[in-house]
CSV table of N, CA, C and O in Angstrom, one decimal:
chain,number,residue,atom,x,y,z
A,1,UNK,N,102.2,76.8,-0.8
A,1,UNK,CA,103.0,78.0,-1.0
A,1,UNK,C,102.2,79.1,-0.4
A,1,UNK,O,102.8,79.9,0.3
A,2,UNK,N,100.9,79.2,-0.6
A,2,UNK,CA,100.1,80.2,-0.2
A,2,UNK,C,100.2,80.4,1.6
A,2,UNK,O,100.3,81.3,2.1
A,3,UNK,N,100.2,79.2,2.2
A,3,UNK,CA,100.2,79.0,3.6
A,3,UNK,C,101.6,79.7,4.1
A,3,UNK,O,101.7,80.4,5.1
A,4,UNK,N,102.7,79.4,3.4
A,4,UNK,CA,104.0,79.8,3.6
A,4,UNK,C,104.0,81.4,3.6
A,4,UNK,O,104.6,82.1,4.6
A,5,UNK,N,103.4,82.0,2.4
A,5,UNK,CA,103.4,83.5,2.4
A,5,UNK,C,102.5,84.0,3.4
A,5,UNK,O,102.9,85.2,3.8
A,6,UNK,N,101.5,83.4,3.8
A,6,UNK,CA,100.5,84.1,4.8
A,6,UNK,C,101.3,84.1,6.2
A,6,UNK,O,101.3,85.0,6.9
A,7,UNK,N,102.0,82.9,6.5
A,7,UNK,CA,102.8,82.9,7.8
A,7,UNK,C,103.9,84.0,7.8
A,7,UNK,O,104.3,84.7,8.8
A,8,UNK,N,104.6,84.2,6.7
A,8,UNK,CA,105.5,85.1,6.5
A,8,UNK,C,105.0,86.5,6.8
A,8,UNK,O,105.6,87.4,7.4
A,9,UNK,N,103.9,86.9,6.0
A,9,UNK,CA,103.2,88.1,6.2
A,9,UNK,C,103.0,88.3,7.7
A,9,UNK,O,103.1,89.6,8.2
A,10,UNK,N,102.4,87.4,8.4
A,10,UNK,CA,102.0,87.4,9.7
A,10,UNK,C,103.2,87.8,10.6
A,10,UNK,O,103.0,88.6,11.5
A,11,UNK,N,104.3,87.1,10.5
A,11,UNK,CA,105.5,87.4,11.2
A,11,UNK,C,106.0,88.6,10.9
A,11,UNK,O,106.5,89.4,11.8
A,12,UNK,N,106.0,89.1,9.6
A,12,UNK,CA,106.5,90.5,9.3
A,12,UNK,C,105.6,91.6,10.1
A,12,UNK,O,106.3,92.6,10.5
A,13,UNK,N,104.3,91.3,9.9
A,13,UNK,CA,103.4,92.3,10.7
A,13,UNK,C,103.6,92.3,12.2
A,13,UNK,O,103.7,93.4,12.8
A,14,UNK,N,103.8,91.2,12.7
A,14,UNK,CA,104.1,91.0,14.1
A,14,UNK,C,105.5,91.9,14.6
A,14,UNK,O,105.6,92.5,15.6
A,15,UNK,N,106.4,91.7,13.6
A,15,UNK,CA,107.8,92.2,14.0
A,15,UNK,C,107.6,93.8,13.8
A,15,UNK,O,108.1,94.6,14.7
A,16,UNK,N,106.9,94.1,12.9
A,16,UNK,CA,106.6,95.6,12.6
A,16,UNK,C,105.8,96.2,13.8
A,16,UNK,O,106.2,97.3,14.4
A,17,UNK,N,104.8,95.5,14.4
A,17,UNK,CA,104.2,95.9,15.5
A,17,UNK,C,105.0,96.1,16.8
A,17,UNK,O,104.8,97.0,17.5
A,18,UNK,N,106.0,95.0,17.0
A,18,UNK,CA,106.8,95.1,18.1
A,18,UNK,C,107.9,96.2,17.9
A,18,UNK,O,108.1,96.8,19.0
A,19,UNK,N,108.3,96.5,16.8
A,19,UNK,CA,109.2,97.7,16.5
A,19,UNK,C,108.5,99.0,16.9
A,19,UNK,O,109.3,99.8,17.5
A,20,UNK,N,107.3,99.2,16.4
A,20,UNK,CA,106.5,100.3,16.7
A,20,UNK,C,106.3,100.6,18.3
A,20,UNK,O,106.4,101.7,18.8
A,21,UNK,N,106.1,99.4,19.0
A,21,UNK,CA,105.8,99.5,20.3
A,21,UNK,C,107.2,99.9,21.2
A,21,UNK,O,107.1,100.7,22.0
A,22,UNK,N,108.3,99.3,20.7
A,22,UNK,CA,109.7,99.7,21.2
A,22,UNK,C,110.1,101.3,21.0
A,22,UNK,O,110.4,101.9,21.9
A,23,UNK,N,109.6,101.7,19.7
A,23,UNK,CA,109.9,103.1,19.4
A,23,UNK,C,109.1,104.1,20.4
A,23,UNK,O,109.6,104.9,21.0
A,24,UNK,N,107.8,103.8,20.6
A,24,UNK,CA,106.9,104.3,21.5
A,24,UNK,C,107.5,104.4,22.8
A,24,UNK,O,107.6,105.3,23.6
A,25,UNK,N,108.0,103.2,23.3
A,25,UNK,CA,108.6,103.2,24.7
A,25,UNK,C,109.7,104.0,24.9
A,25,UNK,O,109.9,104.6,25.8
A,26,UNK,N,110.6,104.1,23.9
A,26,UNK,CA,111.8,104.8,24.0
A,26,UNK,C,111.4,106.5,23.8
A,26,UNK,O,111.9,107.1,24.6
A,27,UNK,N,110.4,106.6,23.1
A,27,UNK,CA,110.1,108.2,23.1
A,27,UNK,C,109.4,108.6,24.5
A,27,UNK,O,109.7,109.7,24.9
A,28,UNK,N,108.6,107.7,25.1
A,28,UNK,CA,108.0,108.0,26.4
A,28,UNK,C,109.1,108.0,27.4
A,28,UNK,O,109.0,108.9,28.3
A,29,UNK,N,110.1,107.2,27.3
A,29,UNK,CA,111.3,107.2,28.3
A,29,UNK,C,112.0,108.7,28.1
A,29,UNK,O,112.4,109.1,29.1
A,30,UNK,N,112.4,109.0,26.9
A,30,UNK,CA,112.9,110.2,26.6
A,30,UNK,C,112.1,111.4,27.2
A,30,UNK,O,112.8,112.4,27.8
A,31,UNK,N,110.9,111.5,26.8
A,31,UNK,CA,110.0,112.5,27.4
A,31,UNK,C,110.1,112.5,28.9
A,31,UNK,O,110.1,113.7,29.5
A,32,UNK,N,109.9,111.3,29.6
A,32,UNK,CA,110.0,111.3,31.1
A,32,UNK,C,111.2,111.9,31.6
A,32,UNK,O,111.4,112.7,32.5
A,33,UNK,N,112.4,111.6,30.9
A,33,UNK,CA,113.6,112.0,31.4
A,33,UNK,C,113.7,113.5,31.2
A,33,UNK,O,114.3,114.2,31.9
A,34,UNK,N,113.3,114.0,30.1
A,34,UNK,CA,113.3,115.5,29.9
A,34,UNK,C,112.5,116.3,30.8
A,34,UNK,O,112.9,117.2,31.3
A,35,UNK,N,111.4,115.6,31.3
A,35,UNK,CA,110.5,116.4,32.3
A,35,UNK,C,111.2,116.3,33.7
A,35,UNK,O,111.1,117.3,34.3
A,36,UNK,N,111.9,115.2,33.9
A,36,UNK,CA,112.6,115.2,35.1
A,36,UNK,C,113.6,116.1,35.2
A,36,UNK,O,113.8,116.8,36.1
A,37,UNK,N,114.4,116.3,34.1
A,37,UNK,CA,115.4,117.3,34.0
A,37,UNK,C,115.0,118.7,34.1
A,37,UNK,O,115.5,119.8,34.9
A,38,UNK,N,113.7,119.0,33.6
A,38,UNK,CA,113.1,120.2,33.7
A,38,UNK,C,112.7,120.5,35.2
A,38,UNK,O,112.9,121.7,35.6
A,39,UNK,N,112.3,119.5,35.8
A,39,UNK,CA,111.8,119.7,37.3
A,39,UNK,C,113.1,120.1,38.0
A,39,UNK,O,113.0,121.0,38.9
A,40,UNK,N,114.1,119.5,37.8
A,40,UNK,CA,115.5,119.6,38.5
A,40,UNK,C,116.0,121.0,38.3
A,40,UNK,O,116.3,121.8,39.1
A,41,UNK,N,115.8,121.4,37.0
A,41,UNK,CA,116.2,122.8,36.7
A,41,UNK,C,115.4,123.7,37.3
A,41,UNK,O,115.9,124.9,37.9
A,42,UNK,N,114.1,123.6,37.3
A,42,UNK,CA,113.2,124.6,37.9
A,42,UNK,C,113.4,124.7,39.4
A,42,UNK,O,113.5,125.7,40.1
A,43,UNK,N,113.6,123.5,40.1
A,43,UNK,CA,114.0,123.6,41.5
A,43,UNK,C,115.3,124.3,41.8
A,43,UNK,O,115.2,125.1,42.7
A,44,UNK,N,116.2,124.1,41.1
A,44,UNK,CA,117.5,124.6,41.2
A,44,UNK,C,117.5,126.2,41.1
A,44,UNK,O,117.9,126.9,41.8
A,45,UNK,N,116.7,126.7,40.2
A,45,UNK,CA,116.5,128.1,39.8
A,45,UNK,C,115.7,128.7,41.1
A,45,UNK,O,115.9,129.8,41.4
A,46,UNK,N,114.8,128.0,41.5
A,46,UNK,CA,114.0,128.5,42.6
A,46,UNK,C,114.9,128.6,43.8
A,46,UNK,O,114.8,129.6,44.5
A,47,UNK,N,115.7,127.6,44.0
A,47,UNK,CA,116.5,127.7,45.2
A,47,UNK,C,117.6,128.7,45.1
A,47,UNK,O,118.1,129.3,46.0
A,48,UNK,N,118.0,129.1,43.9
A,48,UNK,CA,119.1,130.2,43.6
A,48,UNK,C,118.5,131.6,43.5
A,48,UNK,O,119.1,132.5,43.5
A,49,UNK,N,117.2,131.5,43.7
A,49,UNK,CA,116.6,132.8,43.5
A,49,UNK,C,116.2,133.3,42.2
A,49,UNK,O,115.5,134.5,42.0
A,50,UNK,N,116.3,132.7,41.2
A,50,UNK,CA,116.1,133.1,39.9
A,50,UNK,C,114.8,132.4,39.3
A,50,UNK,O,114.2,132.6,38.1
A,51,UNK,N,114.2,131.5,40.1
A,51,UNK,CA,113.0,130.8,39.6
A,51,UNK,C,111.9,130.9,40.5
A,51,UNK,O,112.0,131.8,41.7
A,52,UNK,N,110.7,130.4,40.3
A,52,UNK,CA,109.6,130.7,41.2
A,52,UNK,C,109.0,129.3,41.6
A,52,UNK,O,109.2,128.3,41.0
A,53,UNK,N,108.4,129.3,42.8
A,53,UNK,CA,107.7,128.1,43.2
A,53,UNK,C,106.6,127.5,42.2
A,53,UNK,O,106.3,126.3,42.1
A,54,UNK,N,106.0,128.5,41.5
A,54,UNK,CA,104.9,128.0,40.5
A,54,UNK,C,105.6,127.4,39.4
A,54,UNK,O,105.0,126.3,38.8
A,55,UNK,N,106.8,127.8,38.9
A,55,UNK,CA,107.4,127.1,37.9
A,55,UNK,C,107.9,125.7,38.3
A,55,UNK,O,107.8,124.8,37.4
A,56,UNK,N,108.3,125.5,39.5
A,56,UNK,CA,108.7,124.2,40.1
A,56,UNK,C,107.4,123.3,40.1
A,56,UNK,O,107.4,122.2,39.6
A,57,UNK,N,106.3,124.0,40.7
A,57,UNK,CA,105.1,123.1,40.7
A,57,UNK,C,104.6,122.7,39.3
A,57,UNK,O,104.0,121.7,39.1
A,58,UNK,N,104.7,123.6,38.5
A,58,UNK,CA,104.3,123.4,37.0
A,58,UNK,C,105.0,122.2,36.3
A,58,UNK,O,104.5,121.2,35.9
A,59,UNK,N,106.4,122.1,36.6
A,59,UNK,CA,107.2,121.2,36.2
A,59,UNK,C,106.9,119.7,36.9
A,59,UNK,O,106.8,118.7,36.2
A,60,UNK,N,106.7,119.8,38.3
A,60,UNK,CA,106.2,118.8,39.0
A,60,UNK,C,104.9,118.0,38.4
A,60,UNK,O,104.8,116.8,38.2
A,61,UNK,N,104.0,119.0,38.1
A,61,UNK,CA,102.7,118.5,37.7
A,61,UNK,C,102.8,117.8,36.3
A,61,UNK,O,102.2,116.8,36.0
A,62,UNK,N,103.6,118.3,35.4
A,62,UNK,CA,103.8,117.7,34.1
A,62,UNK,C,104.5,116.4,34.3
A,62,UNK,O,104.1,115.5,33.5
A,63,UNK,N,105.3,116.2,35.1
A,63,UNK,CA,106.1,115.0,35.5
A,63,UNK,C,105.1,114.0,36.1
A,63,UNK,O,105.0,112.8,35.5
A,64,UNK,N,104.3,114.5,36.9
A,64,UNK,CA,103.3,113.5,37.6
A,64,UNK,C,102.3,113.0,36.6
A,64,UNK,O,101.8,111.8,36.6
A,65,UNK,N,102.0,113.8,35.6
A,65,UNK,CA,100.9,113.6,34.5
A,65,UNK,C,101.5,112.5,33.6
A,65,UNK,O,100.9,111.6,33.3
A,66,UNK,N,102.8,112.7,33.3
A,66,UNK,CA,103.6,111.6,32.4
A,66,UNK,C,103.5,110.3,33.2
A,66,UNK,O,103.3,109.3,32.5
A,67,UNK,N,104.0,110.4,34.5
A,67,UNK,CA,104.0,109.1,35.2
A,67,UNK,C,102.7,108.4,35.2
A,67,UNK,O,102.5,107.3,35.1
A,68,UNK,N,101.6,109.2,35.5
A,68,UNK,CA,100.1,108.6,35.5
A,68,UNK,C,99.8,108.0,34.1
A,68,UNK,O,99.2,106.9,34.2
A,69,UNK,N,100.2,108.6,33.1
A,69,UNK,CA,99.9,108.1,31.8
A,69,UNK,C,100.7,107.0,31.3
A,69,UNK,O,100.3,106.0,30.5
A,70,UNK,N,102.2,107.1,31.5
A,70,UNK,CA,102.9,106.1,31.0
A,70,UNK,C,103.9,105.3,32.0
A,70,UNK,O,104.7,104.5,31.5
A,71,UNK,N,103.7,105.5,33.2
A,71,UNK,CA,104.6,104.6,34.3
A,71,UNK,C,105.7,105.5,34.5
A,71,UNK,O,106.1,106.4,33.8
A,72,UNK,N,106.5,104.8,35.5
A,72,UNK,CA,107.8,105.4,36.0
A,72,UNK,C,109.0,104.7,35.6
A,72,UNK,O,110.0,104.8,36.3
A,73,UNK,N,108.8,103.9,34.6
A,73,UNK,CA,110.0,103.0,34.1
A,73,UNK,C,111.3,103.8,34.1
A,73,UNK,O,112.5,103.4,34.2
A,74,UNK,N,111.0,105.0,33.5
A,74,UNK,CA,112.2,105.9,33.1
A,74,UNK,C,113.0,106.2,34.3
A,74,UNK,O,114.2,106.7,34.3
A,75,UNK,N,112.4,106.2,35.6
A,75,UNK,CA,113.2,106.6,36.8
A,75,UNK,C,114.1,105.4,37.2
A,75,UNK,O,114.9,105.7,38.1
A,76,UNK,N,114.0,104.2,36.7
A,76,UNK,CA,114.6,103.1,37.1
A,76,UNK,C,115.7,102.5,36.3
A,76,UNK,O,116.3,101.4,36.4
A,77,UNK,N,116.1,103.4,35.2
A,77,UNK,CA,117.2,102.9,34.4
A,77,UNK,C,118.2,103.8,34.2
A,77,UNK,O,118.3,104.9,34.8
């Protein structure tokens, strides 16, 4: 009986870890998408005359830092 409970506990812990990993992936995907949207908005504002090249560069740097840390999977979905 003890072996069964140990296996069940291990399986539950494994499922919990997989769930946490998936939540982290979704959060990073959303953050990447938000950064990409901010870059687009900054670029659009710059081209319309209400933004600055510095704001566009700042948004680009933030996006590139995110990609370096978490990859670019959000760009492909």
